[in-house]
């Protein structure tokens, strides 16, 4: 199994631009999570899906952030417009609901200039 | 309000000695606890877990202890090795089985 796949691994963009981060969860996993890691706040949950349905998006910072999961094997996190304070590492993770462990992707390092 | 706390941002230990990483939680609805290890430029990787019905789980050099009454868990690494140097995250799952809450992490440095 290839594990959780994220793209791109690095993204540098200018303030005001739209950014789209992509994730492919582990095949068969039915829960998908988007986390953001910053020095100040550590790993914070942005949103998670169960069976492609968003369950809790209370961690999404503001309306500039949106996430979709059109099918069981793909999710996107979009920031429009991006701001310098969005600079962080964004992790996607998946799990098989009810069995415990969460498996993370390698992350996307986002830099907004 | 942090539901999972790791009050030590960093810890240094001599190679061969024991490393003890601590974690406290506030939500009594958490029923499953996990430790993750993270190296720079990589995603966190699962290390060990414990269910709330147990008080100890051991896997090789790694042991996790859970004290439910104190809402406290700890990760023991013995003997510590330089390759254990990483950031360790404590995480908890609520009893609906869907959401994972992470602590801020503790950076462990094992000195040769």
mmCIF file of C-alpha atoms in Angstrom:
data_model
loop_
_atom_site.group_PDB
_atom_site.id
_atom_site.type_symbol
_atom_site.label_atom_id
_atom_site.label_comp_id
_atom_site.label_asym_id
_atom_site.label_seq_id
_atom_site.Cartn_x
_atom_site.Cartn_y
_atom_site.Cartn_z
ATOM 1 C CA UNK A 1 0.000 0.000 0.000
ATOM 2 C CA UNK A 2 1.336 3.437 -0.932
ATOM 3 C CA UNK A 3 -0.047 5.066 2.194
ATOM 4 C CA UNK A 4 -1.708 8.452 2.217
ATOM 5 C CA UNK A 5 -0.609 10.519 -0.769
ATOM 6 C CA UNK A 6 -0.505 14.295 -0.747
ATOM 7 C CA UNK A 7 0.336 16.769 -3.475
ATOM 8 C CA UNK A 8 2.074 19.031 -3.915
ATOM 9 C CA UNK A 9 4.776 18.470 -1.286
ATOM 10 C CA UNK A 10 5.730 22.123 -1.394
ATOM 11 C CA UNK A 11 3.779 25.151 -2.531
ATOM 12 C CA UNK A 12 4.987 28.734 -2.657
ATOM 13 C CA UNK A 13 2.465 31.321 -3.695
ATOM 14 C CA UNK A 14 1.727 34.991 -3.391
ATOM 15 C CA UNK A 15 -0.856 36.534 -1.142
ATOM 16 C CA UNK A 16 -4.271 36.621 -2.772
ATOM 17 C CA UNK A 17 -3.718 33.549 -4.931
ATOM 18 C CA UNK A 18 -5.859 30.428 -4.761
ATOM 19 C CA UNK A 19 -4.193 27.312 -3.356
ATOM 20 C CA UNK A 20 -5.455 23.757 -3.723
ATOM 21 C CA UNK A 21 -4.017 20.881 -1.730
ATOM 22 C CA UNK A 22 -4.815 17.316 -2.689
ATOM 23 C CA UNK A 23 -5.042 14.046 -0.815
ATOM 24 C CA UNK A 24 -5.573 10.415 -1.649
ATOM 25 C CA UNK A 25 -6.368 8.338 1.460
ATOM 26 C CA UNK A 26 -5.415 4.731 2.019
ATOM 27 C CA UNK A 27 -7.692 2.465 0.027
ATOM 28 C CA UNK A 28 -10.528 1.142 2.170
ATOM 29 C CA UNK A 29 -10.271 3.828 4.827
ATOM 30 C CA UNK A 30 -13.574 5.602 5.380
ATOM 31 C CA UNK A 31 -12.464 8.593 7.443
ATOM 32 C CA UNK A 32 -10.303 11.439 6.180
ATOM 33 C CA UNK A 33 -8.829 14.280 8.177
ATOM 34 C CA UNK A 34 -7.106 17.564 7.316
ATOM 35 C CA UNK A 35 -4.680 18.910 9.935
ATOM 36 C CA UNK A 36 -2.501 21.992 9.985
ATOM 37 C CA UNK A 37 0.769 22.188 11.888
ATOM 38 C CA UNK A 38 2.202 25.490 13.055
ATOM 39 C CA UNK A 39 4.799 26.370 15.651
ATOM 40 C CA UNK A 40 2.238 28.234 17.722
ATOM 41 C CA UNK A 41 -0.681 25.788 17.671
ATOM 42 C CA UNK A 42 0.884 22.407 16.970
ATOM 43 C CA UNK A 43 -1.338 19.954 15.092
ATOM 44 C CA UNK A 44 -4.827 21.375 14.772
ATOM 45 C CA UNK A 45 -7.746 19.609 13.126
ATOM 46 C CA UNK A 46 -9.334 21.607 10.321
ATOM 47 C CA UNK A 47 -12.036 19.227 9.103
ATOM 48 C CA UNK A 48 -12.811 15.546 8.901
ATOM 49 C CA UNK A 49 -14.995 13.424 6.661
ATOM 50 C CA UNK A 50 -16.654 10.104 7.335
ATOM 51 C CA UNK A 51 -17.809 8.161 4.287
ATOM 52 C CA UNK A 52 -17.188 11.286 2.172
ATOM 53 C CA UNK A 53 -19.487 13.425 4.320
ATOM 54 C CA UNK A 54 -18.030 16.367 6.278
ATOM 55 C CA UNK A 55 -18.641 15.657 9.963
ATOM 56 C CA UNK A 56 -16.895 18.502 11.757
ATOM 57 C CA UNK A 57 -15.511 21.605 10.085
ATOM 58 C CA UNK A 58 -15.364 23.733 13.210
ATOM 59 C CA UNK A 59 -11.591 23.895 12.896
ATOM 60 C CA UNK A 60 -11.658 25.585 9.524
ATOM 61 C CA UNK A 61 -10.234 29.048 10.231
ATOM 62 C CA UNK A 62 -12.580 31.101 8.114
ATOM 63 C CA UNK A 63 -14.565 31.216 4.917
ATOM 64 C CA UNK A 64 -11.414 31.409 2.849
ATOM 65 C CA UNK A 65 -10.919 27.706 3.583
ATOM 66 C CA UNK A 66 -13.030 24.999 1.987
ATOM 67 C CA UNK A 67 -12.684 21.229 1.686
ATOM 68 C CA UNK A 68 -14.355 18.658 -0.490
ATOM 69 C CA UNK A 69 -14.390 14.910 -0.777
ATOM 70 C CA UNK A 70 -16.118 14.027 -4.040
ATOM 71 C CA UNK A 71 -15.366 10.315 -3.673
ATOM 72 C CA UNK A 72 -13.737 7.833 -1.318
ATOM 73 C CA UNK A 73 -10.304 8.191 -2.885
ATOM 74 C CA UNK A 74 -9.827 11.940 -3.206
ATOM 75 C CA UNK A 75 -10.098 15.114 -1.171
ATOM 76 C CA UNK A 76 -9.075 18.733 -1.666
ATOM 77 C CA UNK A 77 -8.432 21.605 0.683
ATOM 78 C CA UNK A 78 -8.709 24.993 -0.962
ATOM 79 C CA UNK A 79 -7.652 28.404 0.319
ATOM 80 C CA UNK A 80 -8.964 31.400 -1.580
ATOM 81 C CA UNK A 81 -7.578 34.001 -1.245
ATOM 82 C CA UNK A 82 -4.433 32.893 0.540
ATOM 83 C CA UNK A 83 -2.718 35.046 3.179
ATOM 84 C CA UNK A 84 0.800 34.925 4.704
ATOM 85 C CA UNK A 85 -0.646 33.647 8.014
ATOM 86 C CA UNK A 86 -1.820 30.523 6.194
ATOM 87 C CA UNK A 87 1.798 29.435 5.842
ATOM 88 C CA UNK A 88 2.096 26.059 7.577
ATOM 89 C CA UNK A 89 2.408 22.350 6.909
ATOM 90 C CA UNK A 90 -0.912 20.783 5.992
ATOM 91 C CA UNK A 91 -1.385 17.094 6.680
ATOM 92 C CA UNK A 92 -4.007 14.741 5.369
ATOM 93 C CA UNK A 93 -4.695 11.560 7.329
ATOM 94 C CA UNK A 94 -7.043 8.631 7.011
ATOM 95 C CA UNK A 95 -8.364 5.883 9.224
ATOM 96 C CA UNK A 96 -10.681 2.932 9.198
ATOM 97 C CA UNK A 97 -13.356 4.218 11.529
ATOM 98 C CA UNK A 98 -13.590 2.382 14.829
ATOM 99 C CA UNK A 99 -10.294 0.520 14.626
ATOM 100 C CA UNK A 100 -8.072 3.200 16.049
ATOM 101 C CA UNK A 101 -5.010 4.414 14.311
ATOM 102 C CA UNK A 102 -4.695 7.434 12.095
ATOM 103 C CA UNK A 103 -2.290 7.301 9.158
ATOM 104 C CA UNK A 104 -0.747 10.532 7.956
ATOM 105 C CA UNK A 105 0.500 11.643 4.592
ATOM 106 C CA UNK A 106 3.888 13.377 4.217
ATOM 107 C CA UNK A 107 2.305 16.841 4.311
ATOM 108 C CA UNK A 108 2.280 19.885 2.068
ATOM 109 C CA UNK A 109 4.474 22.772 3.144
ATOM 110 C CA UNK A 110 2.675 25.948 2.131
ATOM 111 C CA UNK A 111 4.420 29.303 2.003
ATOM 112 C CA UNK A 112 2.368 32.383 1.205
ATOM 113 C CA UNK A 113 4.501 35.424 0.437
ATOM 114 C CA UNK B 1 -9.059 25.264 25.436
ATOM 115 C CA UNK B 2 -6.603 22.409 24.913
ATOM 116 C CA UNK B 3 -8.152 19.041 25.595
ATOM 117 C CA UNK B 4 -4.826 17.229 25.271
ATOM 118 C CA UNK B 5 -1.794 18.779 26.925
ATOM 119 C CA UNK B 6 1.884 18.030 26.768
ATOM 120 C CA UNK B 7 3.437 20.428 29.201
ATOM 121 C CA UNK B 8 7.061 19.732 28.326
ATOM 122 C CA UNK B 9 7.965 21.241 24.958
ATOM 123 C CA UNK B 10 11.323 19.481 24.982
ATOM 124 C CA UNK B 11 13.254 16.736 26.744
ATOM 125 C CA UNK B 12 16.892 15.650 26.565
ATOM 126 C CA UNK B 13 18.009 12.199 27.625
ATOM 127 C CA UNK B 14 21.296 10.328 27.514
ATOM 128 C CA UNK B 15 21.503 7.317 25.209
ATOM 129 C CA UNK B 16 20.669 4.115 27.066
ATOM 130 C CA UNK B 17 18.609 5.847 29.737
ATOM 131 C CA UNK B 18 14.837 5.969 30.045
ATOM 132 C CA UNK B 19 12.773 8.666 28.309
ATOM 133 C CA UNK B 20 9.443 9.531 29.891
ATOM 134 C CA UNK B 21 7.015 11.695 27.963
ATOM 135 C CA UNK B 22 3.866 12.889 29.677
ATOM 136 C CA UNK B 23 0.401 13.784 28.488
ATOM 137 C CA UNK B 24 -2.720 15.024 30.274
ATOM 138 C CA UNK B 25 -6.253 15.228 28.976
ATOM 139 C CA UNK B 26 -9.433 16.883 30.144
ATOM 140 C CA UNK B 27 -12.237 15.137 28.265
ATOM 141 C CA UNK B 28 -13.557 12.061 30.072
ATOM 142 C CA UNK B 29 -15.215 10.924 26.823
ATOM 143 C CA UNK B 30 -11.843 9.982 25.353
ATOM 144 C CA UNK B 31 -11.601 6.206 25.168
ATOM 145 C CA UNK B 32 -8.488 5.538 23.093
ATOM 146 C CA UNK B 33 -5.057 7.110 23.289
ATOM 147 C CA UNK B 34 -2.191 7.085 20.837
ATOM 148 C CA UNK B 35 1.396 8.240 20.569
ATOM 149 C CA UNK B 36 2.858 9.424 17.295
ATOM 150 C CA UNK B 37 6.450 10.147 16.380
ATOM 151 C CA UNK B 38 7.377 12.805 13.854
ATOM 152 C CA UNK B 39 10.677 13.373 12.094
ATOM 153 C CA UNK B 40 11.353 16.646 10.237
ATOM 154 C CA UNK B 41 9.787 16.866 6.774
ATOM 155 C CA UNK B 42 7.706 13.738 7.362
ATOM 156 C CA UNK B 43 4.184 13.078 8.521
ATOM 157 C CA UNK B 44 3.576 11.757 12.036
ATOM 158 C CA UNK B 45 3.804 7.977 12.282
ATOM 159 C CA UNK B 46 1.875 5.794 14.680
ATOM 160 C CA UNK B 47 3.925 4.419 17.552
ATOM 161 C CA UNK B 48 1.731 2.793 20.185
ATOM 162 C CA UNK B 49 -1.791 3.031 21.545
ATOM 163 C CA UNK B 50 -3.847 2.087 24.567
ATOM 164 C CA UNK B 51 -7.539 1.572 25.158
ATOM 165 C CA UNK B 52 -9.207 3.161 28.161
ATOM 166 C CA UNK B 53 -9.989 -0.297 29.548
ATOM 167 C CA UNK B 54 -6.274 -0.964 30.056
ATOM 168 C CA UNK B 55 -3.632 0.708 32.136
ATOM 169 C CA UNK B 56 -0.524 -0.490 30.323
ATOM 170 C CA UNK B 57 0.500 -1.499 26.840
ATOM 171 C CA UNK B 58 3.994 -2.574 25.881
ATOM 172 C CA UNK B 59 5.665 -2.935 22.496
ATOM 173 C CA UNK B 60 9.371 -3.604 22.557
ATOM 174 C CA UNK B 61 11.192 -0.599 23.993
ATOM 175 C CA UNK B 62 7.968 1.424 24.174
ATOM 176 C CA UNK B 63 5.427 1.254 26.986
ATOM 177 C CA UNK B 64 2.390 3.452 27.465
ATOM 178 C CA UNK B 65 0.778 3.832 30.877
ATOM 179 C CA UNK B 66 -2.717 5.184 31.428
ATOM 180 C CA UNK B 67 -4.061 6.580 34.691
ATOM 181 C CA UNK B 68 -7.728 7.271 34.039
ATOM 182 C CA UNK B 69 -8.490 8.752 37.427
ATOM 183 C CA UNK B 70 -5.752 11.327 36.926
ATOM 184 C CA UNK B 71 -6.491 11.706 33.198
ATOM 185 C CA UNK B 72 -2.819 11.165 32.566
ATOM 186 C CA UNK B 73 -0.772 8.981 30.272
ATOM 187 C CA UNK B 74 2.905 8.565 29.724
ATOM 188 C CA UNK B 75 5.201 7.016 27.159
ATOM 189 C CA UNK B 76 8.328 5.255 28.383
ATOM 190 C CA UNK B 77 11.178 4.499 26.017
ATOM 191 C CA UNK B 78 13.878 2.259 27.388
ATOM 192 C CA UNK B 79 16.658 2.124 26.472
ATOM 193 C CA UNK B 80 16.597 5.401 24.548
ATOM 194 C CA UNK B 81 18.503 5.510 21.271
ATOM 195 C CA UNK B 82 19.682 8.482 19.171
ATOM 196 C CA UNK B 83 17.221 7.432 16.451
ATOM 197 C CA UNK B 84 14.395 8.109 18.884
ATOM 198 C CA UNK B 85 15.107 11.831 18.625
ATOM 199 C CA UNK B 86 11.904 13.283 17.192
ATOM 200 C CA UNK B 87 8.772 15.169 18.161
ATOM 201 C CA UNK B 88 6.265 12.977 20.004
ATOM 202 C CA UNK B 89 2.565 13.752 19.874
ATOM 203 C CA UNK B 90 0.004 12.420 22.275
ATOM 204 C CA UNK B 91 -3.474 11.960 20.776
ATOM 205 C CA UNK B 92 -6.894 10.984 22.052
ATOM 206 C CA UNK B 93 -9.985 9.702 20.305
ATOM 207 C CA UNK B 94 -13.492 10.348 21.527
ATOM 208 C CA UNK B 95 -15.853 7.446 22.083
ATOM 209 C CA UNK B 96 -17.771 8.172 18.916
ATOM 210 C CA UNK B 97 -14.619 6.817 17.304
ATOM 211 C CA UNK B 98 -14.166 9.532 14.727
ATOM 212 C CA UNK B 99 -12.249 12.528 15.976
ATOM 213 C CA UNK B 100 -8.605 12.546 17.050
ATOM 214 C CA UNK B 101 -7.302 15.400 19.206
ATOM 215 C CA UNK B 102 -3.566 15.990 19.372
ATOM 216 C CA UNK B 103 -1.369 17.568 21.977
ATOM 217 C CA UNK B 104 1.223 20.207 21.013
ATOM 218 C CA UNK B 105 4.099 17.731 21.016
ATOM 219 C CA UNK B 106 7.319 17.169 22.947
ATOM 220 C CA UNK B 107 10.670 17.295 21.199
ATOM 221 C CA UNK B 108 12.876 14.460 22.452
ATOM 222 C CA UNK B 109 16.624 14.620 21.981
ATOM 223 C CA UNK B 110 18.613 11.496 22.791
ATOM 224 C CA UNK B 111 22.249 12.384 23.240
ATOM 225 C CA UNK B 112 24.945 9.855 22.296
#
